[in-house]
Amino acid sequence: MCLCGGLAEDNARIILLAVVLVAYMLAGAALFERLESDLEIRQATEFWRVYHAFRRHHLRGSPLALQRLHELLYAYGNASTTGIINKRRRWDFPGSFHFVGTIVSTIGYGSTAPQTTAGKAAVVLYGFFGCSGGILFFNLFLERIITFLAWILRSWHIRRLRKRLRRTTSRRISKSSSTQRSSLPDILDDDDDHVNLDQWKPSVYWVMLYLSITSCIVACCAAALYAPLEGWDYFDALYFAFVSFTTIGFGDFVSTQKPSYPYVHWYRFTNFIFLVMGCCCIYSLLNVTSIVIKQGLNYVIHKLQYCGNRDVAAPYLPRRQSSVSTVYYSKRRPTRLVGRDSIRAEDNSETPRRMSGEMISMKDFLSANKVSLAVMQKQLYDAAQKQRGGGSLAATPNHQVLKPGAVGPLAIASEKFESKSTINR
């Protein structure tokens, strides 16, 4: 089966992703139907058993009493939904702060919702700016947490390189004269901040692993706090943490809703911190995971497009340098730095350039505030400047046009992971 040649790769990717998501949703629907359907039927049967038993023993031949019972059940259901029975006040200041936190974080439990027309109108305006600011905060956190992880991986990589270079050069040092010592690799003498590792990129899978570990630690610590204070099972507390941190927010479990807690002020503050940290970590992990999913889609597209012919794009793919050669020769011979988009343009080839999608450019990471507000704002502005004949894109071949998928939160991660660094030619 071959992919239609007239279909662009970006269009093919979104079509393939839509098909995969639909299949994934159908499989999920079948799974949850099997897991939850029997319990739903048993609960409905139990409710009607209790209802008819009460009606049979207490309301025989009394239509007015039956009507009052239905009114009571209706009022109780509304009161339970709005949370005014056996729960703390929803619209005091702490409760209102919890409500606006669910708006800004886009969790939206549904346990608290405005009832007045003025409150609903305020949610529309307040939520618009609040969600925008929350998404911006998550995007900036995403950029900085990946930068921090890349810095750690870079430090470890430098340390490994130094150990390897010392082992390989120790024998030469013992045999050579003292005058030859100055020709040893600069990495043995330079500080970490001066080592030229712009071409080296840590793997996205390591970043994904560390983000997963961090997210699990935060979720487990949060569950350890919620379980005893809320009276939940530990697994239910973990479930609540996942639903909250991913901003799904079903509302079946909601924290800080009981009438009283020990150390209530400290608990509310700690709950807020856990929600912020968890949402940021999971948001970053989801975006990094989406890069891995995108790699899988690209792999399938290329397999369909080339019909198993692996030699089509080979002449146009630059050879990746090893880390040792990059460090050793970076200060000893000039290199011609050309972007991958330039290679494709010079060769006049219709074969799309290969995006590694699995590495992080350290040169991009070490640039201060390269994405000041958000990738969407920055690239839309640069594209507008380019159309006017000026702007900051003149020296950047990779941004000649605003490509699909080049804006939004995914671009913050994908711009770091995809191979956009310079190469030797």
Coordinates of C-alpha atoms in Angstrom, one line a residue:
M1 CA 0.0 0.0 0.0
C2 CA 1.5 3.3 -1.1
L3 CA 0.6 6.8 0.1
C4 CA -0.8 9.1 -2.6
G5 CA 2.0 11.1 -4.0
G6 CA -0.1 14.3 -4.3
L7 CA -0.9 14.3 -0.5
A8 CA 1.4 16.6 1.5
E9 CA 3.2 15.0 4.5
D10 CA 1.5 17.4 7.0
N11 CA -1.9 16.5 5.6
A12 CA -1.1 12.8 5.6
R13 CA 0.0 13.1 9.2
I14 CA -3.2 14.7 10.5
I15 CA -5.3 12.2 8.5
L16 CA -3.4 9.3 9.9
L17 CA -3.6 10.8 13.4
A18 CA -7.4 11.2 13.0
V19 CA -7.7 7.6 12.0
V20 CA -5.6 6.4 14.9
L21 CA -7.5 8.6 17.4
V22 CA -10.9 7.3 16.1
A23 CA -9.7 3.7 16.4
Y24 CA -8.2 4.5 19.8
M25 CA -11.6 6.0 20.9
L26 CA -13.6 3.0 19.6
A27 CA -11.3 0.6 21.5
G28 CA -11.6 2.7 24.6
A29 CA -15.4 2.8 24.3
A30 CA -15.5 -1.0 24.1
L31 CA -13.1 -1.3 27.0
F32 CA -15.0 1.0 29.4
E33 CA -18.4 -0.5 28.3
R34 CA -17.1 -3.8 29.4
L35 CA -15.6 -2.5 32.7
E36 CA -18.4 -0.2 33.9
S37 CA -21.6 -1.3 32.3
D38 CA -22.4 -4.1 34.8
L39 CA -21.8 -1.9 37.8
E40 CA -24.1 0.8 36.3
I41 CA -26.9 -1.7 35.9
R42 CA -26.4 -3.1 39.4
Q43 CA -26.5 0.5 40.9
A44 CA -29.7 1.3 39.0
T45 CA -31.3 -1.9 40.0
E46 CA -30.5 -1.3 43.7
F47 CA -31.9 2.3 43.6
W48 CA -35.2 1.2 42.2
R49 CA -35.4 -1.7 44.7
V50 CA -35.0 0.7 47.6
Y51 CA -37.4 3.2 46.0
H52 CA -40.2 0.7 45.4
A53 CA -39.7 -0.9 48.9
F54 CA -40.1 2.5 50.5
R55 CA -43.1 3.4 48.4
R56 CA -44.7 0.0 49.1
H57 CA -44.3 0.2 52.9
H58 CA -44.9 4.0 53.5
L59 CA -46.8 5.5 50.6
R60 CA -49.6 3.0 49.8
G61 CA -52.6 4.8 48.4
S62 CA -51.3 8.3 48.9
P63 CA -50.7 10.2 45.7
L64 CA -49.9 13.4 47.5
A65 CA -47.2 11.7 49.6
L66 CA -45.7 10.2 46.4
Q67 CA -45.6 13.6 44.8
R68 CA -43.9 15.0 47.9
L69 CA -41.3 12.2 47.8
H70 CA -40.5 13.0 44.2
E71 CA -40.1 16.7 45.0
L72 CA -37.8 15.7 47.9
L73 CA -35.6 13.5 45.7
Y74 CA -35.4 16.2 43.0
A75 CA -34.4 18.9 45.6
Y76 CA -31.9 16.6 47.2
G77 CA -30.3 15.7 43.8
N78 CA -29.9 19.4 43.0
A79 CA -28.5 20.2 46.4
S80 CA -26.0 17.3 46.2
T81 CA -24.9 18.4 42.7
T82 CA -24.3 22.0 43.7
G83 CA -22.5 20.8 46.8
I84 CA -24.6 22.5 49.6
I85 CA -25.2 19.3 51.6
N86 CA -22.6 18.0 54.1
K87 CA -19.8 20.1 52.4
R88 CA -18.1 23.4 53.1
R89 CA -19.3 26.6 51.6
R90 CA -18.5 26.9 47.9
W91 CA -18.6 30.7 47.6
D92 CA -16.6 32.0 50.5
F93 CA -13.2 33.4 49.6
P94 CA -11.3 30.1 49.8
G95 CA -14.0 28.3 47.9
S96 CA -14.1 31.0 45.2
F97 CA -10.3 30.9 44.9
H98 CA -10.5 27.1 44.4
F99 CA -13.1 27.8 41.7
V100 CA -11.0 30.3 39.8
G101 CA -8.1 28.0 40.0
T102 CA -10.1 25.3 38.2
I103 CA -10.9 27.9 35.5
V104 CA -7.3 29.1 35.0
S105 CA -5.9 25.6 35.0
T106 CA -8.7 24.4 32.7
I107 CA -9.4 21.5 35.1
G108 CA -13.1 22.3 35.5
Y109 CA -14.3 19.7 38.1
G110 CA -17.9 20.8 37.8
S111 CA -18.4 20.5 41.5
T112 CA -18.7 24.3 41.8
A113 CA -20.5 26.3 39.1
P114 CA -22.1 29.7 39.0
Q115 CA -25.9 29.7 39.4
T116 CA -26.7 33.4 38.7
T117 CA -26.8 35.0 35.2
A118 CA -24.2 37.6 36.3
G119 CA -21.9 34.8 37.5
K120 CA -22.2 32.9 34.2
A121 CA -21.5 36.0 32.2
A122 CA -18.4 36.8 34.4
V123 CA -17.1 33.2 33.8
V124 CA -17.1 33.8 30.0
L125 CA -15.0 37.0 30.3
Y126 CA -12.9 35.9 33.2
G127 CA -12.3 32.4 31.8
F128 CA -11.1 33.8 28.4
F129 CA -8.2 35.8 29.9
G130 CA -7.6 33.3 32.7
C131 CA -7.2 30.3 30.4
S132 CA -5.0 32.3 28.1
G133 CA -2.7 33.2 30.9
G134 CA -2.7 29.7 32.3
I135 CA -1.8 28.2 28.9
L136 CA 1.0 30.8 28.5
F137 CA 2.3 29.9 32.0
F138 CA 2.3 26.2 31.1
N139 CA 4.1 26.9 27.8
L140 CA 6.8 28.9 29.5
F141 CA 7.2 26.2 32.2
L142 CA 7.5 23.6 29.4
E143 CA 10.3 25.5 27.8
R144 CA 12.2 26.0 31.0
I145 CA 11.8 22.5 32.4
I146 CA 13.1 21.0 29.1
T147 CA 16.0 23.5 29.2
F148 CA 16.8 22.4 32.7
L149 CA 16.7 18.7 31.9
A150 CA 18.9 19.3 28.8
W151 CA 21.4 21.2 30.9
I152 CA 21.6 18.2 33.3
L153 CA 22.0 15.7 30.4
R154 CA 24.7 18.0 28.9
S155 CA 26.7 18.1 32.1
W156 CA 26.6 14.3 32.4
H157 CA 27.6 14.0 28.7
I158 CA 30.6 16.3 29.2
R159 CA 31.7 14.2 32.2
R160 CA 31.5 11.0 30.3
L161 CA 33.4 12.6 27.4
R162 CA 36.2 13.7 29.7
K163 CA 36.5 10.3 31.2
R164 CA 36.6 8.7 27.8
L165 CA 39.2 11.1 26.4
R166 CA 41.4 10.7 29.5
R167 CA 41.4 7.0 29.1
T168 CA 42.2 7.1 25.3
T169 CA 44.9 9.7 25.7
S170 CA 46.6 8.5 28.9
R171 CA 48.7 6.0 26.9
R172 CA 49.8 8.7 24.4
I173 CA 50.7 11.1 27.2
S174 CA 53.0 8.6 28.8
K175 CA 54.8 7.9 25.5
S176 CA 54.9 11.4 24.1
S177 CA 57.1 14.3 25.1
S178 CA 55.9 17.2 27.3
T179 CA 55.8 19.5 24.3
Q180 CA 53.0 17.5 22.7
R181 CA 50.7 17.9 25.7
S182 CA 49.3 21.2 24.2
S183 CA 47.8 19.3 21.3
L184 CA 45.4 17.3 23.5
P185 CA 41.7 17.9 23.2
D186 CA 40.5 21.2 24.7
I187 CA 37.7 19.5 26.6
L188 CA 40.3 18.3 29.1
D189 CA 41.3 21.8 30.0
D190 CA 38.2 24.0 29.3
D191 CA 35.4 24.7 31.8
D192 CA 32.0 23.3 31.2
D193 CA 30.7 26.6 30.0
H194 CA 33.3 26.9 27.2
V195 CA 32.9 23.4 25.8
N196 CA 31.5 23.6 22.3
L197 CA 28.7 21.0 22.3
D198 CA 26.3 22.9 20.1
Q199 CA 26.1 19.9 17.7
W200 CA 25.3 17.4 20.5
K201 CA 21.7 16.7 21.5
P202 CA 20.4 14.6 24.3
S203 CA 17.7 12.0 23.4
V204 CA 14.1 12.9 23.8
Y205 CA 13.4 9.6 25.3
W206 CA 15.7 10.4 28.3
V207 CA 13.8 13.7 28.8
M208 CA 10.5 11.8 28.6
L209 CA 11.8 9.3 31.2
Y210 CA 12.8 12.0 33.6
L211 CA 9.6 13.9 33.2
S212 CA 7.7 10.7 33.8
I213 CA 9.6 10.0 37.0
T214 CA 9.1 13.5 38.3
S215 CA 5.4 13.4 37.5
C216 CA 5.0 10.0 39.3
I217 CA 6.9 11.4 42.4
V218 CA 4.6 14.5 42.5
A219 CA 1.5 12.3 42.1
C220 CA 2.5 9.8 44.7
C221 CA 3.3 12.6 47.2
A222 CA 0.0 14.3 46.5
A223 CA -1.9 11.0 46.9
A224 CA -0.2 10.4 50.2
L225 CA -1.5 13.8 51.4
Y226 CA -5.1 13.4 50.0
A227 CA -5.7 9.8 51.1
P228 CA -5.7 10.4 54.9
L229 CA -7.2 13.9 54.9
E230 CA -10.0 13.2 52.4
G231 CA -10.7 9.6 53.6
W232 CA -9.9 8.1 50.2
D233 CA -8.2 4.9 49.3
Y234 CA -4.6 5.5 48.1
F235 CA -5.5 4.3 44.6
D236 CA -8.5 6.7 44.5
A237 CA -6.1 9.5 45.6
L238 CA -3.7 8.6 42.7
Y239 CA -6.7 8.5 40.3
F240 CA -7.7 12.0 41.5
A241 CA -4.2 13.3 41.1
F242 CA -4.0 12.0 37.5
V243 CA -7.4 13.4 36.6
S244 CA -6.5 16.7 38.1
F245 CA -3.0 17.0 36.8
T246 CA -4.0 16.2 33.2
T247 CA -6.8 18.8 33.6
I248 CA -9.5 16.2 32.7
G249 CA -11.4 17.0 35.9
F250 CA -14.3 14.6 36.1
G251 CA -15.5 15.9 39.4
D252 CA -16.2 12.6 41.0
F253 CA -13.4 13.3 43.5
V254 CA -12.6 16.9 44.5
S255 CA -10.2 17.9 47.2
T256 CA -10.8 20.4 50.1
Q257 CA -14.6 20.0 49.9
K258 CA -15.3 18.6 53.4
P259 CA -16.7 20.9 56.1
S260 CA -13.5 20.8 58.2
Y261 CA -9.9 19.6 58.1
P262 CA -7.0 19.6 60.5
Y263 CA -4.6 22.4 59.7
V264 CA -7.0 23.5 57.0
H265 CA -5.0 26.6 55.8
W266 CA -1.8 24.6 55.4
Y267 CA -3.8 21.9 53.6
R268 CA -5.3 24.3 51.2
F269 CA -1.9 25.9 50.4
T270 CA -0.3 22.5 49.9
N271 CA -3.1 21.4 47.7
F272 CA -2.7 24.5 45.6
I273 CA 1.1 23.8 45.2
F274 CA 0.5 20.2 44.3
L275 CA -2.0 21.1 41.6
V276 CA 0.3 23.7 40.1
M277 CA 3.3 21.4 40.1
G278 CA 1.4 18.4 38.9
C279 CA -0.3 20.3 36.0
C280 CA 3.0 21.8 34.9
C281 CA 4.8 18.4 35.0
I282 CA 2.1 16.5 33.3
Y283 CA 1.6 19.2 30.7
S284 CA 5.3 19.0 29.8
L285 CA 5.2 15.2 29.8
L286 CA 2.2 15.2 27.5
N287 CA 3.8 17.5 25.0
V288 CA 7.0 15.5 25.0
T289 CA 5.1 12.3 24.6
S290 CA 3.2 13.9 21.6
I291 CA 6.6 14.3 19.9
V292 CA 7.2 10.5 20.3
I293 CA 3.7 9.9 18.9
K294 CA 4.6 12.2 16.0
Q295 CA 7.7 10.2 15.3
G296 CA 5.6 7.1 15.0
L297 CA 3.2 8.7 12.6
N298 CA 6.2 10.0 10.5
Y299 CA 7.6 6.5 10.4
V300 CA 4.3 5.0 9.2
I301 CA 3.9 7.8 6.6
H302 CA 7.4 7.2 5.2
K303 CA 6.9 3.5 5.1
L304 CA 3.6 4.0 3.1
Q305 CA 5.1 6.8 1.0
Y306 CA 8.3 4.9 -0.1
C307 CA 6.7 1.4 -0.2
G308 CA 9.6 -0.1 1.5
N309 CA 12.3 1.6 -0.7
R310 CA 14.8 2.7 1.9
D311 CA 17.3 4.2 -0.6
V312 CA 15.1 7.0 -1.8
A313 CA 16.2 9.6 0.8
A314 CA 19.6 8.2 1.6
P315 CA 21.7 10.5 -0.7
Y316 CA 20.2 13.6 0.9
L317 CA 20.6 12.7 4.6
P318 CA 23.7 14.2 6.3
R319 CA 25.8 11.9 8.4
R320 CA 25.5 12.6 12.1
Q321 CA 28.8 13.4 13.9
S322 CA 29.9 11.6 17.0
S323 CA 30.1 13.6 20.2
V324 CA 33.9 13.1 20.5
S325 CA 34.7 14.4 17.0
T326 CA 32.4 17.4 17.5
V327 CA 34.1 18.4 20.7
Y328 CA 37.7 17.7 19.4
Y329 CA 37.5 19.3 16.0
S330 CA 35.2 22.2 16.7
K331 CA 38.1 24.5 17.6
R332 CA 40.7 23.2 15.2
R333 CA 39.1 23.5 11.7
P334 CA 36.5 25.7 10.2
T335 CA 33.2 24.2 9.3
R336 CA 30.6 25.2 6.8
L337 CA 27.4 25.4 8.6
V338 CA 24.3 24.8 6.5
G339 CA 20.7 24.2 7.6
R340 CA 18.9 21.1 6.5
D341 CA 16.4 23.1 4.7
S342 CA 19.2 24.7 2.6
I343 CA 20.5 21.3 1.6
R344 CA 17.0 20.4 0.3
A345 CA 16.7 23.6 -1.6
E346 CA 20.2 23.3 -3.2
D347 CA 19.6 19.7 -4.3
N348 CA 16.2 20.6 -5.8
S349 CA 14.9 17.3 -4.5
E350 CA 11.3 16.5 -3.9
T351 CA 12.3 14.2 -1.1
P352 CA 11.4 15.7 2.3
R353 CA 14.2 16.4 4.6
R354 CA 14.5 14.0 7.6
M355 CA 13.7 15.5 10.9
S356 CA 15.3 13.5 13.7
G357 CA 12.5 14.3 16.1
E358 CA 14.5 12.8 18.9
M359 CA 17.1 15.3 19.9
I360 CA 17.4 18.6 21.6
S361 CA 19.5 21.4 20.2
M362 CA 21.7 22.7 23.0
K363 CA 22.4 25.9 21.1
D364 CA 18.7 26.7 21.2
F365 CA 18.4 25.7 24.9
L366 CA 21.3 28.0 26.0
S367 CA 19.9 31.0 24.2
A368 CA 18.3 33.3 26.8
N369 CA 14.6 33.6 26.4
K370 CA 14.5 32.6 22.8
V371 CA 10.7 32.2 23.1
S372 CA 9.8 35.2 25.2
L373 CA 6.0 34.9 25.3
A374 CA 5.1 31.9 23.2
V375 CA 6.1 30.2 20.0
M376 CA 2.9 31.2 18.4
Q377 CA 3.3 34.9 19.1
K378 CA 7.0 34.8 18.1
Q379 CA 6.7 33.0 14.8
L380 CA 3.6 34.8 13.7
Y381 CA 5.3 38.1 14.3
D382 CA 8.5 36.9 12.5
A383 CA 6.4 35.7 9.5
A384 CA 4.7 39.1 9.3
Q385 CA 8.0 40.9 9.4
K386 CA 9.3 38.6 6.7
Q387 CA 6.4 39.4 4.4
R388 CA 7.2 43.1 4.8
G389 CA 10.7 42.6 3.6
G390 CA 12.5 42.7 6.9
G391 CA 12.5 41.1 10.3
S392 CA 14.6 38.5 12.1
L393 CA 14.1 35.6 9.7
A394 CA 16.5 36.8 7.1
A395 CA 19.4 34.7 8.5
T396 CA 17.2 31.7 9.4
P397 CA 16.6 29.5 6.4
N398 CA 14.3 27.2 8.4
H399 CA 11.7 29.9 8.8
Q400 CA 11.1 31.1 5.3
V401 CA 7.4 30.2 5.6
L402 CA 5.2 29.5 8.6
K403 CA 4.8 25.7 8.4
P404 CA 1.8 23.7 9.7
G405 CA 2.5 22.6 13.2
A406 CA 5.0 25.4 13.8
V407 CA 2.9 27.2 16.3
G408 CA 1.2 26.4 19.6
P409 CA 2.4 24.4 22.6
L410 CA 3.6 21.5 20.6
A411 CA 6.1 23.7 18.7
I412 CA 7.8 24.7 22.0
A413 CA 8.9 21.0 22.4
S414 CA 9.2 20.0 18.8
E415 CA 11.4 23.0 17.9
K416 CA 13.8 21.7 20.5
F417 CA 13.6 18.0 19.7
E418 CA 13.6 18.2 15.9
S419 CA 17.0 18.6 14.2
K420 CA 17.3 22.3 13.6
S421 CA 20.9 22.7 14.5
T422 CA 23.6 23.4 12.0
I423 CA 25.7 20.5 10.5
N424 CA 29.0 20.0 8.8
R425 CA 29.1 19.6 5.2

